[in-house]
CSV table of C-alpha atoms in Angstrom, one decimal:
chain,number,residue,atom,x,y,z
A,391,MET,CA,-92.7,87.8,-97.7
A,392,GLU,CA,-93.4,86.6,-101.3
A,393,TYR,CA,-92.6,82.9,-101.7
A,394,TYR,CA,-89.9,83.6,-104.3
A,395,LYS,CA,-88.1,86.2,-102.3
A,396,ARG,CA,-88.1,83.5,-99.4
A,397,ASP,CA,-86.6,80.9,-101.7
A,398,LEU,CA,-84.0,83.5,-102.8
A,399,GLY,CA,-83.1,84.1,-99.3
A,400,TYR,CA,-82.7,80.3,-98.7
A,401,ILE,CA,-80.4,80.0,-101.8
A,402,GLU,CA,-78.3,82.7,-100.6
A,403,LEU,CA,-77.8,81.0,-97.2
A,404,ILE,CA,-77.1,77.7,-98.9
A,405,ALA,CA,-74.4,79.2,-101.2
A,406,GLU,CA,-72.9,81.1,-98.2
A,407,THR,CA,-72.8,77.9,-96.0
A,408,PHE,CA,-71.1,76.1,-98.8
A,409,VAL,CA,-68.5,78.7,-99.3
A,410,ASN,CA,-67.8,79.2,-95.7
A,411,HIS,CA,-67.3,75.5,-95.3
A,412,LEU,CA,-64.8,75.4,-98.0
A,413,LYS,CA,-62.9,78.5,-96.7
A,414,VAL,CA,-61.8,76.4,-93.6
A,415,LYS,CA,-61.2,73.2,-95.6
A,416,LYS,CA,-57.8,72.0,-96.4
A,417,VAL,CA,-57.2,72.7,-100.1
A,418,ARG,CA,-55.8,69.2,-100.7
A,419,LYS,CA,-59.1,67.7,-99.6
A,420,MET,CA,-61.2,69.9,-101.8
A,421,ASP,CA,-63.5,68.1,-104.2
A,422,ASP,CA,-66.9,69.9,-103.8
A,423,ARG,CA,-69.7,70.7,-106.0
A,424,ILE,CA,-72.8,72.8,-106.0
A,425,ALA,CA,-75.5,73.1,-108.5
A,426,LEU,CA,-79.1,74.2,-109.1
A,427,TYR,CA,-81.5,71.9,-110.8
A,428,PHE,CA,-85.1,72.1,-112.1
A,429,ASP,CA,-87.5,69.2,-113.2
A,430,PRO,CA,-88.7,69.6,-115.8
A,431,GLU,CA,-86.0,71.8,-117.3
A,432,PRO,CA,-87.6,75.2,-118.2
A,433,LYS,CA,-88.6,75.7,-122.0
A,434,ASN,CA,-86.9,79.2,-121.6
A,435,LEU,CA,-83.3,78.8,-123.0
A,436,LYS,CA,-82.2,81.6,-121.2
A,437,ILE,CA,-83.1,80.0,-117.8
A,438,ASN,CA,-81.3,76.9,-118.9
A,439,LYS,CA,-78.2,78.8,-119.8
A,440,ILE,CA,-78.2,80.8,-116.4
A,441,SER,CA,-78.7,77.4,-114.3
A,442,LYS,CA,-75.8,75.8,-116.1
A,443,SER,CA,-73.6,78.8,-115.0
A,444,LEU,CA,-74.5,78.0,-111.4
A,445,LYS,CA,-72.6,74.7,-111.6
A,446,PHE,CA,-69.4,75.0,-109.6
A,447,HIS,CA,-66.8,72.2,-109.0
A,448,ILE,CA,-63.9,73.3,-106.7
A,449,THR,CA,-60.9,71.1,-106.4
A,450,ARG,CA,-57.4,71.6,-105.2
A,451,ALA,CA,-56.3,72.3,-108.8
A,452,ASN,CA,-58.7,75.3,-109.1
A,453,ALA,CA,-59.4,76.5,-105.6
A,454,SER,CA,-58.8,80.2,-104.9
A,455,MET,CA,-60.4,83.0,-102.8
A,456,ASP,CA,-61.2,84.6,-106.0
A,457,LEU,CA,-63.3,81.7,-107.3
A,458,LEU,CA,-64.9,81.1,-103.8
A,459,ASP,CA,-65.9,84.7,-103.6
A,460,GLU,CA,-67.7,84.5,-107.0
A,461,ILE,CA,-70.1,81.7,-105.8
A,462,THR,CA,-72.5,83.6,-103.4
A,463,PRO,CA,-72.9,86.7,-105.6
A,464,ALA,CA,-73.6,84.4,-108.5
A,465,TYR,CA,-76.3,82.5,-106.9
A,466,VAL,CA,-78.0,85.7,-105.5
A,467,SER,CA,-78.1,87.5,-108.8
A,468,LYS,CA,-78.6,84.6,-111.3
A,469,SER,CA,-81.3,82.9,-109.1
A,470,LYS,CA,-83.2,86.1,-108.9
A,471,GLU,CA,-83.1,86.5,-112.7
A,472,ILE,CA,-84.2,82.9,-113.0
A,473,TYR,CA,-87.3,83.4,-110.8
A,474,GLU,CA,-88.2,86.8,-112.6
A,475,LEU,CA,-88.0,85.0,-115.9
A,476,SER,CA,-90.0,82.2,-114.9
A,477,ILE,CA,-92.8,84.5,-113.2
A,478,LYS,CA,-92.6,86.6,-116.5
A,479,ASP,CA,-93.5,83.3,-118.7
A,480,ARG,CA,-96.7,82.5,-116.7
A,481,ASP,CA,-96.3,78.9,-117.8
A,482,TYR,CA,-96.7,76.9,-114.5
A,483,ILE,CA,-97.1,73.1,-115.0
A,484,GLY,CA,-95.9,72.1,-111.7
A,485,SER,CA,-92.7,70.8,-110.5
A,486,ASP,CA,-91.9,67.2,-111.2
A,487,THR,CA,-90.2,66.3,-107.9
A,488,TRP,CA,-91.3,62.6,-108.1
A,489,GLY,CA,-89.8,62.4,-111.5
A,490,PHE,CA,-86.5,64.0,-110.5
A,491,PHE,CA,-86.0,61.3,-107.9
A,492,LYS,CA,-87.0,58.4,-110.3
A,493,ASN,CA,-84.8,59.7,-113.3
A,494,ASN,CA,-82.1,62.1,-112.2
A,495,VAL,CA,-81.3,62.0,-108.5
A,496,ARG,CA,-78.8,59.3,-108.7
A,497,ASP,CA,-76.9,60.8,-111.7
A,498,PHE,CA,-77.1,64.4,-110.5
A,499,CYS,CA,-76.8,64.3,-106.7
A,500,ILE,CA,-74.7,61.3,-105.8
A,501,GLU,CA,-71.0,60.7,-106.1
A,502,ASN,CA,-69.4,57.6,-104.6
A,503,ASP,CA,-67.2,58.1,-101.5
A,504,SER,CA,-68.9,61.7,-100.9
A,505,ARG,CA,-71.3,63.2,-98.6
A,506,ASN,CA,-74.2,64.0,-100.9
A,507,ILE,CA,-76.7,66.7,-100.0
A,508,LEU,CA,-79.9,67.4,-101.8
A,509,ILE,CA,-81.8,70.7,-100.7
A,510,ILE,CA,-85.5,70.9,-102.0
A,511,LEU,CA,-87.5,74.3,-102.1
A,512,THR,CA,-91.2,73.3,-102.1
A,513,ASP,CA,-94.5,74.3,-100.4
A,514,GLY,CA,-94.8,70.6,-99.6
A,515,TYR,CA,-97.4,69.7,-102.3
A,516,MET,CA,-96.4,67.6,-105.4
A,517,PHE,CA,-97.9,67.9,-108.6
A,518,HIS,CA,-96.9,67.7,-112.4
A,519,LYS,CA,-99.5,67.5,-114.9
A,520,ASN,CA,-97.5,65.2,-117.2
A,521,ASN,CA,-96.6,62.7,-114.6
A,522,LEU,CA,-99.6,61.7,-112.6
A,523,ARG,CA,-99.4,58.1,-111.5
A,524,GLU,CA,-101.3,56.0,-108.8
A,525,LYS,CA,-101.4,52.4,-107.4
A,526,ASP,CA,-104.1,52.1,-104.8
A,527,HIS,CA,-103.4,55.0,-102.5
A,528,LEU,CA,-99.9,55.6,-103.6
A,529,THR,CA,-99.4,58.5,-105.9
A,530,THR,CA,-96.8,60.8,-107.4
A,531,TYR,CA,-98.8,63.9,-106.4
A,532,LEU,CA,-100.3,65.5,-103.3
A,533,THR,CA,-102.6,68.5,-103.6
A,534,PRO,CA,-104.9,70.2,-101.2
A,535,GLN,CA,-107.9,68.9,-103.5
A,536,TYR,CA,-106.6,65.3,-103.2
A,537,VAL,CA,-106.3,65.7,-99.3
A,538,LYS,CA,-110.0,66.9,-99.2
A,539,SER,CA,-111.3,64.3,-101.5
A,540,GLU,CA,-109.7,61.5,-99.7
A,541,ASN,CA,-110.9,62.9,-96.3
A,542,LEU,CA,-107.4,63.2,-95.0
A,543,ASN,CA,-108.3,66.6,-93.6
A,544,SER,CA,-109.7,65.3,-90.3
A,545,ILE,CA,-108.3,64.3,-86.8
A,546,ASN,CA,-107.8,60.6,-87.8
A,547,TRP,CA,-105.6,61.4,-90.8
A,548,LYS,CA,-102.7,59.3,-89.5
A,549,ALA,CA,-104.7,56.3,-88.8
A,550,LYS,CA,-106.4,56.4,-92.1
A,551,MET,CA,-103.0,57.0,-93.7
A,552,ASP,CA,-101.5,53.9,-92.0
A,553,GLN,CA,-104.4,51.6,-92.5
A,554,LYS,CA,-104.8,52.2,-96.2
A,555,ASN,CA,-101.1,53.0,-96.9
A,556,TYR,CA,-101.5,56.5,-98.4
A,557,GLY,CA,-98.3,58.0,-99.5
A,558,PHE,CA,-95.8,58.7,-102.5
A,559,LEU,CA,-95.0,55.9,-104.8
A,560,VAL,CA,-91.5,54.8,-104.2
A,561,ALA,CA,-89.1,56.3,-106.8
A,562,GLU,CA,-85.6,54.8,-105.8
A,563,ASN,CA,-85.0,51.7,-103.8
A,564,ASP,CA,-81.7,52.7,-102.1
A,565,LEU,CA,-80.6,56.4,-101.4
A,566,SER,CA,-78.4,55.5,-98.5
A,567,ASN,CA,-75.7,57.7,-99.8
A,568,LEU,CA,-78.0,60.9,-99.9
A,569,ASP,CA,-79.0,63.4,-97.3
A,570,VAL,CA,-82.1,65.6,-98.0
A,571,LEU,CA,-83.3,68.8,-96.7
A,572,VAL,CA,-86.8,70.0,-97.6
A,573,LEU,CA,-87.5,73.6,-96.9
A,574,GLY,CA,-90.7,75.6,-97.3
A,575,ILE,CA,-93.6,73.4,-96.1
A,576,ASN,CA,-96.6,75.8,-96.3
A,577,PRO,CA,-100.1,74.2,-96.3
A,578,ILE,CA,-103.2,75.9,-97.3
A,579,GLU,CA,-105.0,77.7,-94.5
A,580,GLY,CA,-108.1,76.1,-93.2
A,581,ASN,CA,-106.9,72.6,-92.3
A,582,VAL,CA,-105.0,72.4,-89.0
A,583,TYR,CA,-103.8,68.8,-89.8
A,584,GLU,CA,-102.5,69.5,-93.3
A,585,ASP,CA,-99.0,70.5,-92.1
A,586,ASP,CA,-98.5,67.2,-90.2
A,587,LEU,CA,-100.0,65.3,-93.0
A,588,ILE,CA,-97.5,66.8,-95.7
A,589,LYS,CA,-94.6,66.0,-93.5
A,590,GLU,CA,-95.6,62.5,-92.8
A,591,TYR,CA,-96.0,62.0,-96.6
A,592,TRP,CA,-92.4,63.3,-97.2
A,593,GLN,CA,-90.9,61.4,-94.2
A,594,LYS,CA,-92.5,58.1,-95.2
A,595,TRP,CA,-91.3,58.5,-98.7
A,596,PHE,CA,-87.7,59.0,-97.5
A,597,ARG,CA,-87.9,56.2,-95.1
A,598,GLU,CA,-89.2,54.0,-98.0
A,599,MET,CA,-86.3,55.1,-100.2
A,600,LYS,CA,-83.8,54.6,-97.5
A,601,VAL,CA,-82.6,58.2,-97.6
A,602,ASN,CA,-79.6,58.3,-95.0
A,603,TYR,CA,-80.7,61.5,-93.3
A,604,TYR,CA,-83.5,63.9,-93.8
A,605,GLU,CA,-85.3,66.9,-92.3
A,606,VAL,CA,-88.6,68.6,-93.4
A,607,ARG,CA,-89.0,72.0,-92.5
A,608,ASN,CA,-91.6,74.7,-92.6
A,609,ALA,CA,-91.5,78.1,-94.4
A,610,GLU,CA,-89.8,80.6,-92.3
A,611,LEU,CA,-88.1,83.8,-92.9
A,612,PRO,CA,-84.8,83.3,-94.2
A,613,SER,CA,-83.2,85.2,-91.2
A,614,ASN,CA,-84.5,82.3,-89.0
A,615,MET,CA,-83.4,79.5,-91.1
A,616,LYS,CA,-79.5,80.3,-91.2
A,617,LYS,CA,-78.6,77.9,-88.3
A,618,ILE,CA,-80.9,75.2,-89.6
A,619,ILE,CA,-79.3,75.2,-93.1
A,620,SER,CA,-75.8,75.6,-91.7
A,621,ASP,CA,-76.3,72.8,-89.0
A,622,PHE,CA,-77.6,70.6,-91.8
A,623,ILE,CA,-74.9,71.2,-94.3
A,624,ILE,CA,-72.0,71.2,-91.7
A,625,LYS,CA,-72.8,69.1,-88.9
A,626,HIS,CA,-74.9,66.0,-90.5
């Protein structure tokens, strides 16, 4: 399955789970939000306009079955349009996941006295050409080239990572009111250790930023991820 089609399947499942959760929730308790974010914001103004239309805030004042029934179809059709526009633009500069955590995660994803969930779609590598920082062996990026250059593609990768403190630079000091689900880890072929290395990079980062609860999951067919996504959103 092409990566973007897999991601679209994940997005549909996320929207469905959000809606199904609200359909059994008491109206008087509703104060729920769902949104789609990019970092950096796409230069294509049409993409920005579409993504803004995917911000829903459901409260007891506006809750209705008609509104809930709009959400999943909107995410399916408009997310597909966003991906198609992005592919057409052919201007890939990387996703600034590190910058999102440093500059936006608290404002965009955390509400006081609420359960806050951030779901990240990524292959596990991290790179943005305009935000490359490093301090000793801590970086804002992780690429196959970096893994190879630092000789982390060997059986002793964990010992070396611990000894020399490899990892991502900490972007936030206290995310104890945030749960994070990472979907789509997909290391390049040829290094049997890279899957474990990528997961440890993310998990170490979340531990250091005091994320309340997190899971880091491999790329799977959307049909196999339904329970994982539902359990994360509903049970944790």
